[in-house]
Amino acid sequence: MTLFDVLSRQRRFVYLMIGLLSVAGVWAALTLPSAIYPELNFSRITVVAEGSTLGARQVVFSITRPIEEAVSVVPGVTRVRSHTIRGATEIAITFAPGTDMAYALQLVRARVGQVSGALPAGLDIEIERLAPSLFPILSYNLEGGDPATLYDLARYEIKPLISRVPGVGRVDVQGSDVREIEVVADPSRLAALGMTYTELANAIRQAVTVQAVGRVAQDYQQYLIVTDQEAHGVEDIGSVVLSNGLRVRDVARVQVGTEDHVRIIAGDGKPAALINVTRQVGGNTLALADSVARIVAAIAPTLPPGVHLKPVYDQAALVRDAVRSVRDAMLVGAALAVLVLLLFLRHGRITAISAAAIPLTLAVTVFVMNLIGQTFNLMTLGAMAIAIGLVIDDAVVITENIARHLRLTPGRGAAIRAAVQELLWPVTTSTITTVVVFLPLGLLQGVVGQFFAALATTLTVAVLVSLGLALTIIPLLAEQFVTPHEVEPARAGLLARVQQGLDALGSRYERALAGVLDHPRRIAIAAAVLVAVGLGLFRLLGTGFLPEMDEGAFVLDYFTPGSTALAETNRQVGIAEGVLAATPEIEGTSRRTGAELGLFATTQNRGDIVARLAPRSRRSRDIFEVMDEVRTSVSAAAPRLHIEFVQILSDVVNDLAGNPRPVEIKVFGEQLDTLEAYARSLAPDLEKVGGLEDLFNGVSEPSAELLMKVNEAEADRIGMTPADVGDLVGAALLGVTAGEVRMEDRPVAVRVRAPDSVRFDPLRLKALPVLGPRARRVTPLGTLAAFAPTTSRMALERENQQQMIALTADMSGRSLGGVMGDVRRVLAAHPAPPGVRIALGGVYASQQDAFRALLVVLGLAAVSVCAVMVIQFESFVEPLVVLLVAPVSFVGALALLLVTGTALNVSSFMGLILLVGLIVKNGIILLDFTRLRMRAEGVALAVAIREAARVRLRPILMTTLCTLFGLLPLALGLGAGSELQRPLALAVIGGLTLSTPITLFAVPTLLVAIRGRNFTVKETDL
């Protein structure tokens, strides 16, 4: 009993199961979460420690190095990189692929906790595992009021509403000003009263502290005894009684103010509060964005007059556009594939049966995706679009063979049985070859492995589902609806002429093949010429990493020279904001100075601007042209403002991967002066490299400092140590926290400090009175300490506990491989001094790692395909013949990539890997029929292969054209997100176009040349 007999008897069960699976797939499509990328797992942890007031060099010794040494011994650590600035340090820890990051996070926290006692007091240490959920998918500007009011509205009214939305991870609010209660005491008056700023702060804190002091039972009730000292406003703080009988308002001015101005948040050049919304792991981006939009619309009428929320970044818009473009690509590809079927099969009914494989396969695939935890994202949706041309292949081959047997065999059931049985094994093995090429992808690590694992998994599921449908429901539908009349040649019209042309093509091909079989040397020479051409194309072809796409938003990172005051930085950034506002494609901006997107330690002269562009349909220029124009304009208008451009998603992925810039030259050595001198010598020649933009030589800008050298003898005379003097001066200038005031539901911090006229006037610093503990004597600070202006490095970089300088740059207008080739020549022309070591990092390092891994994957894919073919043909000859022509077919892929100006990147490399399975598929269809005729009729190889060529030409052309036309919409790159799959589609189209004539002519010729024309299959071979 054959497979078809079993299916025919259980026809209703097969229909029921496929119907249920299809309905489940439709349900899954409506509920499956949507996101821009697959859920990515990065093996990186970041430690950010801030709150110190030390300079960068002191922070390295007191904070950075102890933490580096502590975390370096955590199992699995491969790299520890630190970025130290004044008062803070950021340490990025990279782990080996496959590390259990949840456990690693516990170990890192434990190790940092062990050394925290030796770190300076008052540090705020944040330890986070880096993940896309740390970066926002939605950003809003709250505009139209003073900065402090906007921050309060965003923090206490809007944030709680958004935080309760299902799927929201974090809601971060940033503002220029945060309210606090200022207790401003004149230092001379305070010293005259015998008090210090710290003592005043302690007195306030102790007076407003709420305590539970006991419990008492009375009148059948339990009472909690709580001190009623809670402060609710400025008056309560001013009324605090001090130890000398005076009140706080008698010695200080108490007022509502703001924290020290260390950052600026602006929207469209005006004061704003920035609201960033992140997504939980597994959250639905579209549903989350819709829910937040409804909340924003609901609270808009309740905001004060003039205050409004403006969207700055909406990742859901990109997801929607990507889904729409992929949907359109699938529909167009399916329509073109069905048109090809109609031209070959000639009748609508049998064409419809073959075409039914497309929607059924996609529905069942979505259901399986739901079961294995996949989401709708650019990679899985792209895989489904790619699958349009592939999933129909098996149905086409089966349907065409059924049509051929119906013309040859009288009984419909017998004809279909014979057709299915004849192709059962070759169709299965040819489909398995497409699947096994993806198995080695499990060896890929990092971003590339996770990106394309989702694509490979979805493609594998779709191809296997299509195989199952082709062997089950397609024969059943053919038995029920296809009659011999449906496969009769058309007698008139366009289809009749196409049929005549195809029949004539088959005969011509058979005659052409007969002539070629006698000239294997010509085929070998032609193959050698193609290989030589391919090598030349490879040298001309640029290389890249991940394809770039137009995201509709970009980030302008900037910094001003070291020690630039916040006001001056604000002025220069305002010029850049003006340029952005004058750019017609830009609809809105959000700016941070003293803060950055993500988890970073940031100085006051550094920040970023997020610019949102109009939808692609409403602008004539792509995002890369816009960025180039803005770069030119800003550089001319504000030459002292160093700027760098990157798109948001690219920035997020590169930051998470630990390679934030495309070009990075890391220079290591013990002498920092030597490293800086070498970096400066490289910069002029690097700036001449075409395509290199936004070069930063890595030399830290000098930061102005005023060194205070305490005279130990004078300090000891009044009973103080240098540390005591430093604490007293710090209390006056930086302030001392003194508890909090609870206004309604909002806590407001209380801080005691000196007047701004004292804090910000260097001339009055020496006159600051210092109250010594012995006899409570007041001594001017100038008597105890000497002041000397100096400069120090603003930032220090280290990697694996070694000093480092990193030269970084972006690219524009050239491929990554072309730019790095010129960079290598510059480095060769400038040998490193003794004791200096150079390493190339950045995206280029990720590309090189990915290419090495992909070459291994390509080799293993070829071995896997060969193993499947050896099982089928029980010989090494046929598999080797088919695989030998695969590299020649790559020439077509390289040629099309070069013609279209597409770089050889990870996506196009994936196309070459997929191409191996597709090339083999056509070879199997041809050679299996050859072997079948040799076994069934005992004919010689030359005769059998000519007959196989004539019979199998039609299905080979049908499957090839269906694949090509199915991929055509992706290759055109229309719509958002299509840039990721376009290189893959181009590589497959170019390679498959060339491989088809190679398979039809070179494979038979090489096989005959190796086996001999008169080779036959003996009975013992059966």
PDB file of C-alpha atoms in Angstrom, residues 132-140 162-163 165 167-173 274-280 288-289 292 313:
ATOM      1  CA  PRO A 132      17.125  45.794  24.105  1.00  0.00           C
ATOM      2  CA  SER A 133      14.577  46.326  26.867  1.00  0.00           C
ATOM      3  CA  LEU A 134      16.907  48.980  28.335  1.00  0.00           C
ATOM      4  CA  PHE A 135      16.351  51.169  25.281  1.00  0.00           C
ATOM      5  CA  PRO A 136      13.086  52.940  24.528  1.00  0.00           C
ATOM      6  CA  ILE A 137      10.575  51.967  21.879  1.00  0.00           C
ATOM      7  CA  LEU A 138       8.563  55.154  22.511  1.00  0.00           C
ATOM      8  CA  SER A 139       9.702  58.662  23.390  1.00  0.00           C
ATOM      9  CA  TYR A 140       7.593  61.736  24.095  1.00  0.00           C
ATOM     10  CA  ILE A 162       1.982  54.623  31.354  1.00  0.00           C
ATOM     11  CA  SER A 163       3.706  52.259  33.801  1.00  0.00           C
ATOM     12  CA  VAL A 165       0.211  49.361  30.589  1.00  0.00           C
ATOM     13  CA  GLY A 167       4.157  44.973  28.444  1.00  0.00           C
ATOM     14  CA  VAL A 168       5.783  48.227  29.573  1.00  0.00           C
ATOM     15  CA  GLY A 169       9.217  47.644  31.072  1.00  0.00           C
ATOM     16  CA  ARG A 170      10.427  50.969  32.413  1.00  0.00           C
ATOM     17  CA  VAL A 171       9.271  54.551  32.106  1.00  0.00           C
ATOM     18  CA  ASP A 172      12.221  56.912  32.479  1.00  0.00           C
ATOM     19  CA  VAL A 173      11.663  60.643  32.915  1.00  0.00           C
ATOM     20  CA  LEU A 274      11.574  63.586  28.081  1.00  0.00           C
ATOM     21  CA  ILE A 275       9.539  60.407  28.666  1.00  0.00           C
ATOM     22  CA  ASN A 276      11.114  57.158  27.455  1.00  0.00           C
ATOM     23  CA  VAL A 277       9.102  53.929  27.450  1.00  0.00           C
ATOM     24  CA  THR A 278      10.802  50.535  27.201  1.00  0.00           C
ATOM     25  CA  ARG A 279       9.298  47.152  26.422  1.00  0.00           C
ATOM     26  CA  GLN A 280       9.388  44.041  28.568  1.00  0.00           C
ATOM     27  CA  LEU A 288       1.977  48.613  23.784  1.00  0.00           C
ATOM     28  CA  ALA A 289       2.277  51.632  21.483  1.00  0.00           C
ATOM     29  CA  VAL A 292       0.239  54.374  25.359  1.00  0.00           C
ATOM     30  CA  TYR A 313      10.285  58.304  18.514  1.00  0.00           C
TER      31      TYR A 313
END
